[in-house]
Amino acid sequence: MEKPYKKQVLLFYCVEAEELARKVAAQSDLINLQSINWRSFDDGFPNLFINNAQDIRGQHVAFLAAFSSPAVIFEQLSVIFALPRLFVASFTLVLPFFPTGSFERMEEEGDVATAFTMARILSNIPISRGGPTSVVIYDIHALQERFYFSDNVLPLFETGIPLLKQRLDQLPDAEKIVVAFPDDGAWKRFHKQLDHFPTVVCAKVREGDKRIVRLKEGNPAGCHVVIVDDLVQSGGTLIECQKVLAAHGAVKVSAYVTHAVFPKASYERFTHKNDGSEKAFSYFWITDSCPRTVKAIANRAPFEVLSLAGSIADALQI
């Protein structure tokens, strides 16, 4: 059987994603970094230039994006829409974190599902000489969002869970690991990928005006419990889950999320203080899908970054 063809890929990237792009390129001699001049006019609008534009004709091209705020999305979209039109052999957009993913619900008339809006925008990326654009996204918040994209693009949905499994196997108490899901949604998303671990499921129940976290099923007693979810914002649910698990006898509690959004520096709620206070979380594993957070929590316990670089390098060969 012939070995599968390996392609040379020219990888462009936004400013925020430079560190991750360099890690991706370090995974393979077949991935070569390219540069863009990210400038602005005096009025603040982007003044962009794709370096060596003529040299990328007939090449396989990719762009590593980070839609960390509305302020940076327009300039990146401008480049994303320009690259496929430069007569490239194929074009791949790597968007590790699909930022509007948690805004897919319409509970009353007037709600705007911005996840659908973003998917529609990306679905209109021009077709390259090689066909539709491939869009690589990790652990999108709601699985039904894959159907928001049109047939003009090819969404490739990847996951960071293999990185977590590899890390858990390295722990000295690997035999005592129990995986906890903070709600039924997380269980539906991830339980099949983690089915060789004992599991615990929590649930939010309404008591008066408050929503309280309760243990729904499973037994965490005497174990190192790892809470698994796709993303974290303020972290309130994780903290409430930790309290419930500890109250039911968990020896240690850790957490994993693929996307550490942490608006308004809410990661501070989890950092280990040097004041002798209780360290609620032994480990907090995140990926580097949100570069701003990775920079902010560098070398701060209990955080540990599991890089998507190897997985992205593999995805670029699909």
JSON list of C-alpha atoms in Angstrom, two decimals, residues 24-255:
[
{"chain": "A", "resi": 24, "resn": "VAL", "atom": "CA", "xyz": [2.64, 23.97, 14.75]},
{"chain": "A", "resi": 25, "resn": "ALA", "atom": "CA", "xyz": [5.49, 24.61, 12.29]},
{"chain": "A", "resi": 26, "resn": "ALA", "atom": "CA", "xyz": [7.93, 22.91, 14.69]},
{"chain": "A", "resi": 27, "resn": "GLN", "atom": "CA", "xyz": [5.89, 19.72, 14.39]},
{"chain": "A", "resi": 28, "resn": "SER", "atom": "CA", "xyz": [6.75, 19.15, 10.73]},
{"chain": "A", "resi": 29, "resn": "ASP", "atom": "CA", "xyz": [9.26, 20.19, 8.09]},
{"chain": "A", "resi": 30, "resn": "LEU", "atom": "CA", "xyz": [6.31, 20.26, 5.70]},
{"chain": "A", "resi": 31, "resn": "ILE", "atom": "CA", "xyz": [4.81, 23.35, 7.39]},
{"chain": "A", "resi": 32, "resn": "ASN", "atom": "CA", "xyz": [6.42, 26.69, 6.57]},
{"chain": "A", "resi": 33, "resn": "LEU", "atom": "CA", "xyz": [5.42, 29.92, 8.26]},
{"chain": "A", "resi": 34, "resn": "GLN", "atom": "CA", "xyz": [4.47, 32.93, 6.15]},
{"chain": "A", "resi": 35, "resn": "SER", "atom": "CA", "xyz": [3.92, 36.53, 7.21]},
{"chain": "A", "resi": 36, "resn": "ILE", "atom": "CA", "xyz": [1.36, 39.29, 6.90]},
{"chain": "A", "resi": 37, "resn": "ASN", "atom": "CA", "xyz": [1.88, 42.98, 7.64]},
{"chain": "A", "resi": 38, "resn": "TRP", "atom": "CA", "xyz": [-0.86, 43.85, 10.12]},
{"chain": "A", "resi": 39, "resn": "ARG", "atom": "CA", "xyz": [-1.09, 47.63, 9.97]},
{"chain": "A", "resi": 40, "resn": "SER", "atom": "CA", "xyz": [-3.82, 50.22, 10.39]},
{"chain": "A", "resi": 41, "resn": "PHE", "atom": "CA", "xyz": [-4.71, 53.46, 8.68]},
{"chain": "A", "resi": 42, "resn": "ASP", "atom": "CA", "xyz": [-5.03, 56.61, 10.76]},
{"chain": "A", "resi": 43, "resn": "ASP", "atom": "CA", "xyz": [-8.77, 56.04, 11.07]},
{"chain": "A", "resi": 44, "resn": "GLY", "atom": "CA", "xyz": [-8.17, 52.63, 12.67]},
{"chain": "A", "resi": 45, "resn": "PHE", "atom": "CA", "xyz": [-9.29, 50.46, 9.75]},
{"chain": "A", "resi": 46, "resn": "PRO", "atom": "CA", "xyz": [-6.93, 47.66, 8.65]},
{"chain": "A", "resi": 47, "resn": "ASN", "atom": "CA", "xyz": [-4.08, 48.29, 6.21]},
{"chain": "A", "resi": 48, "resn": "LEU", "atom": "CA", "xyz": [-3.01, 44.74, 5.40]},
{"chain": "A", "resi": 49, "resn": "PHE", "atom": "CA", "xyz": [-0.39, 43.22, 3.13]},
{"chain": "A", "resi": 50, "resn": "ILE", "atom": "CA", "xyz": [0.17, 39.52, 2.37]},
{"chain": "A", "resi": 51, "resn": "ASN", "atom": "CA", "xyz": [3.89, 39.05, 1.84]},
{"chain": "A", "resi": 52, "resn": "ASN", "atom": "CA", "xyz": [5.12, 36.97, -1.13]},
{"chain": "A", "resi": 53, "resn": "ALA", "atom": "CA", "xyz": [1.59, 36.78, -2.55]},
{"chain": "A", "resi": 54, "resn": "GLN", "atom": "CA", "xyz": [2.78, 35.69, -5.99]},
{"chain": "A", "resi": 55, "resn": "ASP", "atom": "CA", "xyz": [4.94, 32.92, -4.55]},
{"chain": "A", "resi": 56, "resn": "ILE", "atom": "CA", "xyz": [1.98, 31.15, -2.95]},
{"chain": "A", "resi": 57, "resn": "ARG", "atom": "CA", "xyz": [0.28, 30.42, -6.28]},
{"chain": "A", "resi": 58, "resn": "GLY", "atom": "CA", "xyz": [-0.28, 26.70, -6.69]},
{"chain": "A", "resi": 59, "resn": "GLN", "atom": "CA", "xyz": [0.62, 26.06, -3.01]},
{"chain": "A", "resi": 60, "resn": "HIS", "atom": "CA", "xyz": [-1.43, 24.58, -0.16]},
{"chain": "A", "resi": 61, "resn": "VAL", "atom": "CA", "xyz": [-2.18, 27.48, 2.15]},
{"chain": "A", "resi": 62, "resn": "ALA", "atom": "CA", "xyz": [-3.60, 27.69, 5.68]},
{"chain": "A", "resi": 63, "resn": "PHE", "atom": "CA", "xyz": [-4.45, 30.51, 8.07]},
{"chain": "A", "resi": 64, "resn": "LEU", "atom": "CA", "xyz": [-4.40, 30.19, 11.88]},
{"chain": "A", "resi": 65, "resn": "ALA", "atom": "CA", "xyz": [-7.02, 32.55, 13.33]},
{"chain": "A", "resi": 66, "resn": "ALA", "atom": "CA", "xyz": [-7.89, 33.74, 16.82]},
{"chain": "A", "resi": 67, "resn": "PHE", "atom": "CA", "xyz": [-11.25, 35.49, 17.03]},
{"chain": "A", "resi": 68, "resn": "SER", "atom": "CA", "xyz": [-10.65, 36.66, 20.59]},
{"chain": "A", "resi": 69, "resn": "SER", "atom": "CA", "xyz": [-12.78, 39.81, 20.30]},
{"chain": "A", "resi": 70, "resn": "PRO", "atom": "CA", "xyz": [-14.97, 41.55, 17.73]},
{"chain": "A", "resi": 71, "resn": "ALA", "atom": "CA", "xyz": [-12.20, 44.14, 17.33]},
{"chain": "A", "resi": 72, "resn": "VAL", "atom": "CA", "xyz": [-9.82, 41.68, 15.61]},
{"chain": "A", "resi": 73, "resn": "ILE", "atom": "CA", "xyz": [-12.30, 39.63, 13.60]},
{"chain": "A", "resi": 74, "resn": "PHE", "atom": "CA", "xyz": [-12.71, 42.03, 10.65]},
{"chain": "A", "resi": 75, "resn": "GLU", "atom": "CA", "xyz": [-9.00, 42.27, 9.82]},
{"chain": "A", "resi": 76, "resn": "GLN", "atom": "CA", "xyz": [-8.63, 38.50, 9.96]},
{"chain": "A", "resi": 77, "resn": "LEU", "atom": "CA", "xyz": [-11.71, 37.95, 7.81]},
{"chain": "A", "resi": 78, "resn": "SER", "atom": "CA", "xyz": [-10.22, 40.31, 5.24]},
{"chain": "A", "resi": 79, "resn": "VAL", "atom": "CA", "xyz": [-7.14, 38.10, 4.96]},
{"chain": "A", "resi": 80, "resn": "ILE", "atom": "CA", "xyz": [-9.18, 34.87, 5.09]},
{"chain": "A", "resi": 81, "resn": "PHE", "atom": "CA", "xyz": [-11.27, 36.05, 2.14]},
{"chain": "A", "resi": 82, "resn": "ALA", "atom": "CA", "xyz": [-8.20, 37.21, 0.19]},
{"chain": "A", "resi": 83, "resn": "LEU", "atom": "CA", "xyz": [-5.96, 34.14, 0.45]},
{"chain": "A", "resi": 84, "resn": "PRO", "atom": "CA", "xyz": [-8.10, 31.64, -1.52]},
{"chain": "A", "resi": 85, "resn": "ARG", "atom": "CA", "xyz": [-8.27, 34.11, -4.42]},
{"chain": "A", "resi": 86, "resn": "LEU", "atom": "CA", "xyz": [-4.49, 34.12, -4.87]},
{"chain": "A", "resi": 87, "resn": "PHE", "atom": "CA", "xyz": [-4.65, 30.98, -7.06]},
{"chain": "A", "resi": 88, "resn": "VAL", "atom": "CA", "xyz": [-3.67, 28.68, -4.20]},
{"chain": "A", "resi": 89, "resn": "ALA", "atom": "CA", "xyz": [-3.98, 24.90, -4.60]},
{"chain": "A", "resi": 90, "resn": "SER", "atom": "CA", "xyz": [-6.12, 24.62, -1.46]},
{"chain": "A", "resi": 91, "resn": "PHE", "atom": "CA", "xyz": [-7.06, 26.73, 1.55]},
{"chain": "A", "resi": 92, "resn": "THR", "atom": "CA", "xyz": [-7.59, 25.68, 5.17]},
{"chain": "A", "resi": 93, "resn": "LEU", "atom": "CA", "xyz": [-8.83, 27.95, 7.95]},
{"chain": "A", "resi": 94, "resn": "VAL", "atom": "CA", "xyz": [-7.82, 26.80, 11.44]},
{"chain": "A", "resi": 95, "resn": "LEU", "atom": "CA", "xyz": [-10.08, 28.47, 14.00]},
{"chain": "A", "resi": 96, "resn": "PRO", "atom": "CA", "xyz": [-9.40, 26.52, 17.21]},
{"chain": "A", "resi": 97, "resn": "PHE", "atom": "CA", "xyz": [-12.07, 28.36, 19.19]},
{"chain": "A", "resi": 98, "resn": "PHE", "atom": "CA", "xyz": [-15.41, 29.21, 17.55]},
{"chain": "A", "resi": 99, "resn": "PRO", "atom": "CA", "xyz": [-16.16, 32.15, 19.85]},
{"chain": "A", "resi": 100, "resn": "THR", "atom": "CA", "xyz": [-19.89, 32.65, 19.33]},
{"chain": "A", "resi": 101, "resn": "GLY", "atom": "CA", "xyz": [-20.60, 28.94, 19.86]},
{"chain": "A", "resi": 102, "resn": "SER", "atom": "CA", "xyz": [-22.38, 29.40, 23.19]},
{"chain": "A", "resi": 103, "resn": "PHE", "atom": "CA", "xyz": [-24.84, 31.87, 21.64]},
{"chain": "A", "resi": 104, "resn": "GLU", "atom": "CA", "xyz": [-26.81, 29.43, 19.53]},
{"chain": "A", "resi": 105, "resn": "ARG", "atom": "CA", "xyz": [-30.10, 29.47, 21.45]},
{"chain": "A", "resi": 106, "resn": "MET", "atom": "CA", "xyz": [-33.22, 31.42, 20.59]},
{"chain": "A", "resi": 107, "resn": "GLU", "atom": "CA", "xyz": [-35.50, 31.29, 23.59]},
{"chain": "A", "resi": 108, "resn": "GLU", "atom": "CA", "xyz": [-37.81, 34.13, 22.59]},
{"chain": "A", "resi": 109, "resn": "GLU", "atom": "CA", "xyz": [-38.55, 36.18, 19.50]},
{"chain": "A", "resi": 110, "resn": "GLY", "atom": "CA", "xyz": [-35.88, 38.80, 19.11]},
{"chain": "A", "resi": 111, "resn": "ASP", "atom": "CA", "xyz": [-32.92, 36.70, 20.31]},
{"chain": "A", "resi": 112, "resn": "VAL", "atom": "CA", "xyz": [-30.10, 36.74, 17.75]},
{"chain": "A", "resi": 113, "resn": "ALA", "atom": "CA", "xyz": [-28.18, 33.48, 17.30]},
{"chain": "A", "resi": 114, "resn": "THR", "atom": "CA", "xyz": [-24.73, 34.93, 16.60]},
{"chain": "A", "resi": 115, "resn": "ALA", "atom": "CA", "xyz": [-23.27, 31.42, 16.22]},
{"chain": "A", "resi": 116, "resn": "PHE", "atom": "CA", "xyz": [-25.37, 31.08, 13.08]},
{"chain": "A", "resi": 117, "resn": "THR", "atom": "CA", "xyz": [-24.24, 34.51, 11.86]},
{"chain": "A", "resi": 118, "resn": "MET", "atom": "CA", "xyz": [-20.57, 33.61, 12.23]},
{"chain": "A", "resi": 119, "resn": "ALA", "atom": "CA", "xyz": [-21.10, 30.27, 10.47]},
{"chain": "A", "resi": 120, "resn": "ARG", "atom": "CA", "xyz": [-22.82, 32.05, 7.58]},
{"chain": "A", "resi": 121, "resn": "ILE", "atom": "CA", "xyz": [-19.92, 34.49, 7.24]},
{"chain": "A", "resi": 122, "resn": "LEU", "atom": "CA", "xyz": [-17.34, 31.68, 7.18]},
{"chain": "A", "resi": 123, "resn": "SER", "atom": "CA", "xyz": [-19.49, 29.72, 4.73]},
{"chain": "A", "resi": 124, "resn": "ASN", "atom": "CA", "xyz": [-18.91, 32.48, 2.19]},
{"chain": "A", "resi": 125, "resn": "ILE", "atom": "CA", "xyz": [-15.11, 32.16, 2.09]},
{"chain": "A", "resi": 126, "resn": "PRO", "atom": "CA", "xyz": [-14.23, 32.06, -1.63]},
{"chain": "A", "resi": 127, "resn": "ILE", "atom": "CA", "xyz": [-13.56, 28.69, -3.20]},
{"chain": "A", "resi": 128, "resn": "SER", "atom": "CA", "xyz": [-9.91, 28.13, -4.09]},
{"chain": "A", "resi": 129, "resn": "ARG", "atom": "CA", "xyz": [-8.59, 26.30, -7.15]},
{"chain": "A", "resi": 130, "resn": "GLY", "atom": "CA", "xyz": [-8.65, 23.10, -5.08]},
{"chain": "A", "resi": 131, "resn": "GLY", "atom": "CA", "xyz": [-12.29, 23.44, -4.06]},
{"chain": "A", "resi": 132, "resn": "PRO", "atom": "CA", "xyz": [-14.09, 24.50, -0.87]},
{"chain": "A", "resi": 133, "resn": "THR", "atom": "CA", "xyz": [-12.22, 25.80, 2.15]},
{"chain": "A", "resi": 134, "resn": "SER", "atom": "CA", "xyz": [-11.62, 23.38, 5.02]},
{"chain": "A", "resi": 135, "resn": "VAL", "atom": "CA", "xyz": [-12.52, 24.94, 8.39]},
{"chain": "A", "resi": 136, "resn": "VAL", "atom": "CA", "xyz": [-10.88, 23.26, 11.40]},
{"chain": "A", "resi": 137, "resn": "ILE", "atom": "CA", "xyz": [-12.60, 23.91, 14.74]},
{"chain": "A", "resi": 138, "resn": "TYR", "atom": "CA", "xyz": [-11.99, 22.30, 18.14]},
{"chain": "A", "resi": 139, "resn": "ASP", "atom": "CA", "xyz": [-14.78, 21.23, 20.50]},
{"chain": "A", "resi": 140, "resn": "ILE", "atom": "CA", "xyz": [-17.49, 23.50, 19.13]},
{"chain": "A", "resi": 141, "resn": "HIS", "atom": "CA", "xyz": [-19.92, 24.30, 21.94]},
{"chain": "A", "resi": 142, "resn": "ALA", "atom": "CA", "xyz": [-23.07, 22.69, 20.54]},
{"chain": "A", "resi": 143, "resn": "LEU", "atom": "CA", "xyz": [-22.84, 19.76, 18.15]},
{"chain": "A", "resi": 144, "resn": "GLN", "atom": "CA", "xyz": [-25.79, 20.96, 16.07]},
{"chain": "A", "resi": 145, "resn": "GLU", "atom": "CA", "xyz": [-23.71, 23.99, 15.04]},
{"chain": "A", "resi": 146, "resn": "ARG", "atom": "CA", "xyz": [-21.99, 21.86, 12.41]},
{"chain": "A", "resi": 147, "resn": "PHE", "atom": "CA", "xyz": [-25.23, 22.18, 10.45]},
{"chain": "A", "resi": 148, "resn": "TYR", "atom": "CA", "xyz": [-25.02, 25.98, 10.49]},
{"chain": "A", "resi": 149, "resn": "PHE", "atom": "CA", "xyz": [-22.31, 25.88, 7.79]},
{"chain": "A", "resi": 150, "resn": "SER", "atom": "CA", "xyz": [-23.29, 25.72, 4.13]},
{"chain": "A", "resi": 151, "resn": "ASP", "atom": "CA", "xyz": [-21.92, 23.29, 1.53]},
{"chain": "A", "resi": 152, "resn": "ASN", "atom": "CA", "xyz": [-19.48, 26.00, 0.34]},
{"chain": "A", "resi": 153, "resn": "VAL", "atom": "CA", "xyz": [-17.04, 25.01, 3.11]},
{"chain": "A", "resi": 154, "resn": "LEU", "atom": "CA", "xyz": [-15.95, 21.72, 4.67]},
{"chain": "A", "resi": 155, "resn": "PRO", "atom": "CA", "xyz": [-16.03, 21.98, 8.48]},
{"chain": "A", "resi": 156, "resn": "LEU", "atom": "CA", "xyz": [-13.64, 19.60, 10.26]},
{"chain": "A", "resi": 157, "resn": "PHE", "atom": "CA", "xyz": [-14.52, 19.22, 13.93]},
{"chain": "A", "resi": 158, "resn": "GLU", "atom": "CA", "xyz": [-11.62, 18.12, 16.11]},
{"chain": "A", "resi": 159, "resn": "THR", "atom": "CA", "xyz": [-11.29, 17.65, 19.87]},
{"chain": "A", "resi": 160, "resn": "GLY", "atom": "CA", "xyz": [-8.72, 18.27, 22.57]},
{"chain": "A", "resi": 161, "resn": "ILE", "atom": "CA", "xyz": [-9.79, 15.22, 24.60]},
{"chain": "A", "resi": 162, "resn": "PRO", "atom": "CA", "xyz": [-6.91, 12.98, 23.38]},
{"chain": "A", "resi": 163, "resn": "LEU", "atom": "CA", "xyz": [-4.48, 15.50, 24.94]},
{"chain": "A", "resi": 164, "resn": "LEU", "atom": "CA", "xyz": [-6.30, 15.17, 28.27]},
{"chain": "A", "resi": 165, "resn": "LYS", "atom": "CA", "xyz": [-6.30, 11.37, 28.14]},
{"chain": "A", "resi": 166, "resn": "GLN", "atom": "CA", "xyz": [-2.57, 11.36, 27.44]},
{"chain": "A", "resi": 167, "resn": "ARG", "atom": "CA", "xyz": [-1.94, 13.67, 30.40]},
{"chain": "A", "resi": 168, "resn": "LEU", "atom": "CA", "xyz": [-4.14, 11.66, 32.78]},
{"chain": "A", "resi": 169, "resn": "ASP", "atom": "CA", "xyz": [-2.20, 8.50, 31.92]},
{"chain": "A", "resi": 170, "resn": "GLN", "atom": "CA", "xyz": [0.96, 10.25, 33.17]},
{"chain": "A", "resi": 171, "resn": "LEU", "atom": "CA", "xyz": [-0.42, 11.03, 36.63]},
{"chain": "A", "resi": 172, "resn": "PRO", "atom": "CA", "xyz": [0.85, 9.00, 39.60]},
{"chain": "A", "resi": 173, "resn": "ASP", "atom": "CA", "xyz": [-2.76, 8.38, 40.68]},
{"chain": "A", "resi": 174, "resn": "ALA", "atom": "CA", "xyz": [-3.96, 7.47, 37.15]},
{"chain": "A", "resi": 175, "resn": "GLU", "atom": "CA", "xyz": [-5.74, 4.40, 38.55]},
{"chain": "A", "resi": 176, "resn": "LYS", "atom": "CA", "xyz": [-7.86, 6.59, 40.83]},
{"chain": "A", "resi": 177, "resn": "ILE", "atom": "CA", "xyz": [-9.16, 9.01, 38.19]},
{"chain": "A", "resi": 178, "resn": "VAL", "atom": "CA", "xyz": [-12.89, 9.65, 37.93]},
{"chain": "A", "resi": 179, "resn": "VAL", "atom": "CA", "xyz": [-14.25, 11.96, 35.22]},
{"chain": "A", "resi": 180, "resn": "ALA", "atom": "CA", "xyz": [-16.99, 14.39, 36.22]},
{"chain": "A", "resi": 181, "resn": "PHE", "atom": "CA", "xyz": [-19.33, 16.27, 33.91]},
{"chain": "A", "resi": 182, "resn": "PRO", "atom": "CA", "xyz": [-20.81, 19.54, 35.20]},
{"chain": "A", "resi": 183, "resn": "ASP", "atom": "CA", "xyz": [-24.12, 18.97, 33.39]},
{"chain": "A", "resi": 184, "resn": "ASP", "atom": "CA", "xyz": [-25.90, 16.65, 30.97]},
{"chain": "A", "resi": 185, "resn": "GLY", "atom": "CA", "xyz": [-24.68, 18.68, 28.01]},
{"chain": "A", "resi": 186, "resn": "ALA", "atom": "CA", "xyz": [-21.03, 17.99, 28.82]},
{"chain": "A", "resi": 187, "resn": "TRP", "atom": "CA", "xyz": [-21.84, 14.31, 29.39]},
{"chain": "A", "resi": 188, "resn": "LYS", "atom": "CA", "xyz": [-23.47, 14.05, 25.96]},
{"chain": "A", "resi": 189, "resn": "ARG", "atom": "CA", "xyz": [-20.50, 15.79, 24.36]},
{"chain": "A", "resi": 190, "resn": "PHE", "atom": "CA", "xyz": [-17.64, 13.84, 25.90]},
{"chain": "A", "resi": 191, "resn": "HIS", "atom": "CA", "xyz": [-18.67, 10.63, 27.67]},
{"chain": "A", "resi": 192, "resn": "LYS", "atom": "CA", "xyz": [-18.05, 8.36, 24.67]},
{"chain": "A", "resi": 193, "resn": "GLN", "atom": "CA", "xyz": [-14.47, 9.63, 24.38]},
{"chain": "A", "resi": 194, "resn": "LEU", "atom": "CA", "xyz": [-13.87, 9.01, 28.08]},
{"chain": "A", "resi": 195, "resn": "ASP", "atom": "CA", "xyz": [-15.91, 5.85, 28.58]},
{"chain": "A", "resi": 196, "resn": "HIS", "atom": "CA", "xyz": [-13.02, 3.85, 30.09]},
{"chain": "A", "resi": 197, "resn": "PHE", "atom": "CA", "xyz": [-13.08, 6.12, 33.16]},
{"chain": "A", "resi": 198, "resn": "PRO", "atom": "CA", "xyz": [-15.66, 5.90, 35.95]},
{"chain": "A", "resi": 199, "resn": "THR", "atom": "CA", "xyz": [-17.93, 8.92, 35.65]},
{"chain": "A", "resi": 200, "resn": "VAL", "atom": "CA", "xyz": [-19.84, 11.34, 37.84]},
{"chain": "A", "resi": 201, "resn": "VAL", "atom": "CA", "xyz": [-22.55, 13.66, 36.54]},
{"chain": "A", "resi": 202, "resn": "CYS", "atom": "CA", "xyz": [-23.59, 16.87, 38.25]},
{"chain": "A", "resi": 203, "resn": "ALA", "atom": "CA", "xyz": [-26.72, 18.88, 37.52]},
{"chain": "A", "resi": 204, "resn": "LYS", "atom": "CA", "xyz": [-28.05, 22.36, 38.19]},
{"chain": "A", "resi": 205, "resn": "VAL", "atom": "CA", "xyz": [-31.37, 22.36, 40.00]},
{"chain": "A", "resi": 206, "resn": "ARG", "atom": "CA", "xyz": [-33.51, 25.37, 40.82]},
{"chain": "A", "resi": 207, "resn": "GLU", "atom": "CA", "xyz": [-34.14, 26.12, 44.49]},
{"chain": "A", "resi": 208, "resn": "GLY", "atom": "CA", "xyz": [-36.21, 29.27, 44.77]},
{"chain": "A", "resi": 209, "resn": "ASP", "atom": "CA", "xyz": [-34.45, 31.98, 42.77]},
{"chain": "A", "resi": 210, "resn": "LYS", "atom": "CA", "xyz": [-31.11, 30.15, 42.79]},
{"chain": "A", "resi": 211, "resn": "ARG", "atom": "CA", "xyz": [-29.66, 27.38, 40.65]},
{"chain": "A", "resi": 212, "resn": "ILE", "atom": "CA", "xyz": [-27.77, 24.92, 42.83]},
{"chain": "A", "resi": 213, "resn": "VAL", "atom": "CA", "xyz": [-25.27, 22.28, 41.66]},
{"chain": "A", "resi": 214, "resn": "ARG", "atom": "CA", "xyz": [-26.12, 18.78, 42.89]},
{"chain": "A", "resi": 215, "resn": "LEU", "atom": "CA", "xyz": [-24.56, 15.35, 42.38]},
{"chain": "A", "resi": 216, "resn": "LYS", "atom": "CA", "xyz": [-26.84, 13.54, 39.95]},
{"chain": "A", "resi": 217, "resn": "GLU", "atom": "CA", "xyz": [-25.07, 10.16, 39.59]},
{"chain": "A", "resi": 218, "resn": "GLY", "atom": "CA", "xyz": [-21.77, 8.44, 40.36]},
{"chain": "A", "resi": 219, "resn": "ASN", "atom": "CA", "xyz": [-19.51, 8.24, 43.40]},
{"chain": "A", "resi": 220, "resn": "PRO", "atom": "CA", "xyz": [-16.40, 10.46, 43.69]},
{"chain": "A", "resi": 221, "resn": "ALA", "atom": "CA", "xyz": [-15.37, 9.23, 47.15]},
{"chain": "A", "resi": 222, "resn": "GLY", "atom": "CA", "xyz": [-11.66, 8.49, 47.57]},
{"chain": "A", "resi": 223, "resn": "CYS", "atom": "CA", "xyz": [-10.78, 9.47, 44.00]},
{"chain": "A", "resi": 224, "resn": "HIS", "atom": "CA", "xyz": [-9.04, 12.18, 41.99]},
{"chain": "A", "resi": 225, "resn": "VAL", "atom": "CA", "xyz": [-11.98, 13.70, 40.11]},
{"chain": "A", "resi": 226, "resn": "VAL", "atom": "CA", "xyz": [-11.42, 15.60, 36.85]},
{"chain": "A", "resi": 227, "resn": "ILE", "atom": "CA", "xyz": [-14.23, 17.90, 35.72]},
{"chain": "A", "resi": 228, "resn": "VAL", "atom": "CA", "xyz": [-14.43, 18.02, 31.91]},
{"chain": "A", "resi": 229, "resn": "ASP", "atom": "CA", "xyz": [-16.16, 20.68, 29.82]},
{"chain": "A", "resi": 230, "resn": "ASP", "atom": "CA", "xyz": [-15.66, 22.40, 26.47]},
{"chain": "A", "resi": 231, "resn": "LEU", "atom": "CA", "xyz": [-15.12, 25.93, 27.78]},
{"chain": "A", "resi": 232, "resn": "VAL", "atom": "CA", "xyz": [-14.99, 28.11, 30.86]},
{"chain": "A", "resi": 233, "resn": "GLN", "atom": "CA", "xyz": [-16.11, 31.71, 31.21]},
{"chain": "A", "resi": 234, "resn": "SER", "atom": "CA", "xyz": [-16.42, 33.01, 34.79]},
{"chain": "A", "resi": 235, "resn": "GLY", "atom": "CA", "xyz": [-15.76, 29.56, 36.25]},
{"chain": "A", "resi": 236, "resn": "GLY", "atom": "CA", "xyz": [-18.68, 29.70, 38.66]},
{"chain": "A", "resi": 237, "resn": "THR", "atom": "CA", "xyz": [-20.09, 26.32, 37.66]},
{"chain": "A", "resi": 238, "resn": "LEU", "atom": "CA", "xyz": [-16.69, 24.61, 38.03]},
{"chain": "A", "resi": 239, "resn": "ILE", "atom": "CA", "xyz": [-16.23, 26.06, 41.51]},
{"chain": "A", "resi": 240, "resn": "GLU", "atom": "CA", "xyz": [-19.69, 24.88, 42.61]},
{"chain": "A", "resi": 241, "resn": "CYS", "atom": "CA", "xyz": [-18.99, 21.42, 41.17]},
{"chain": "A", "resi": 242, "resn": "GLN", "atom": "CA", "xyz": [-15.70, 21.25, 43.06]},
{"chain": "A", "resi": 243, "resn": "LYS", "atom": "CA", "xyz": [-17.46, 21.99, 46.33]},
{"chain": "A", "resi": 244, "resn": "VAL", "atom": "CA", "xyz": [-20.06, 19.30, 45.72]},
{"chain": "A", "resi": 245, "resn": "LEU", "atom": "CA", "xyz": [-17.45, 16.70, 44.74]},
{"chain": "A", "resi": 246, "resn": "ALA", "atom": "CA", "xyz": [-15.27, 17.49, 47.75]},
{"chain": "A", "resi": 247, "resn": "ALA", "atom": "CA", "xyz": [-18.32, 17.23, 50.02]},
{"chain": "A", "resi": 248, "resn": "HIS", "atom": "CA", "xyz": [-18.95, 13.74, 48.62]},
{"chain": "A", "resi": 249, "resn": "GLY", "atom": "CA", "xyz": [-15.45, 12.55, 49.44]},
{"chain": "A", "resi": 250, "resn": "ALA", "atom": "CA", "xyz": [-13.27, 13.39, 46.43]},
{"chain": "A", "resi": 251, "resn": "VAL", "atom": "CA", "xyz": [-9.61, 13.35, 47.53]},
{"chain": "A", "resi": 252, "resn": "LYS", "atom": "CA", "xyz": [-8.55, 15.75, 44.76]},
{"chain": "A", "resi": 253, "resn": "VAL", "atom": "CA", "xyz": [-10.45, 17.77, 42.16]},
{"chain": "A", "resi": 254, "resn": "SER", "atom": "CA", "xyz": [-8.98, 18.98, 38.87]},
{"chain": "A", "resi": 255, "resn": "ALA", "atom": "CA", "xyz": [-10.52, 20.47, 35.73]}
]
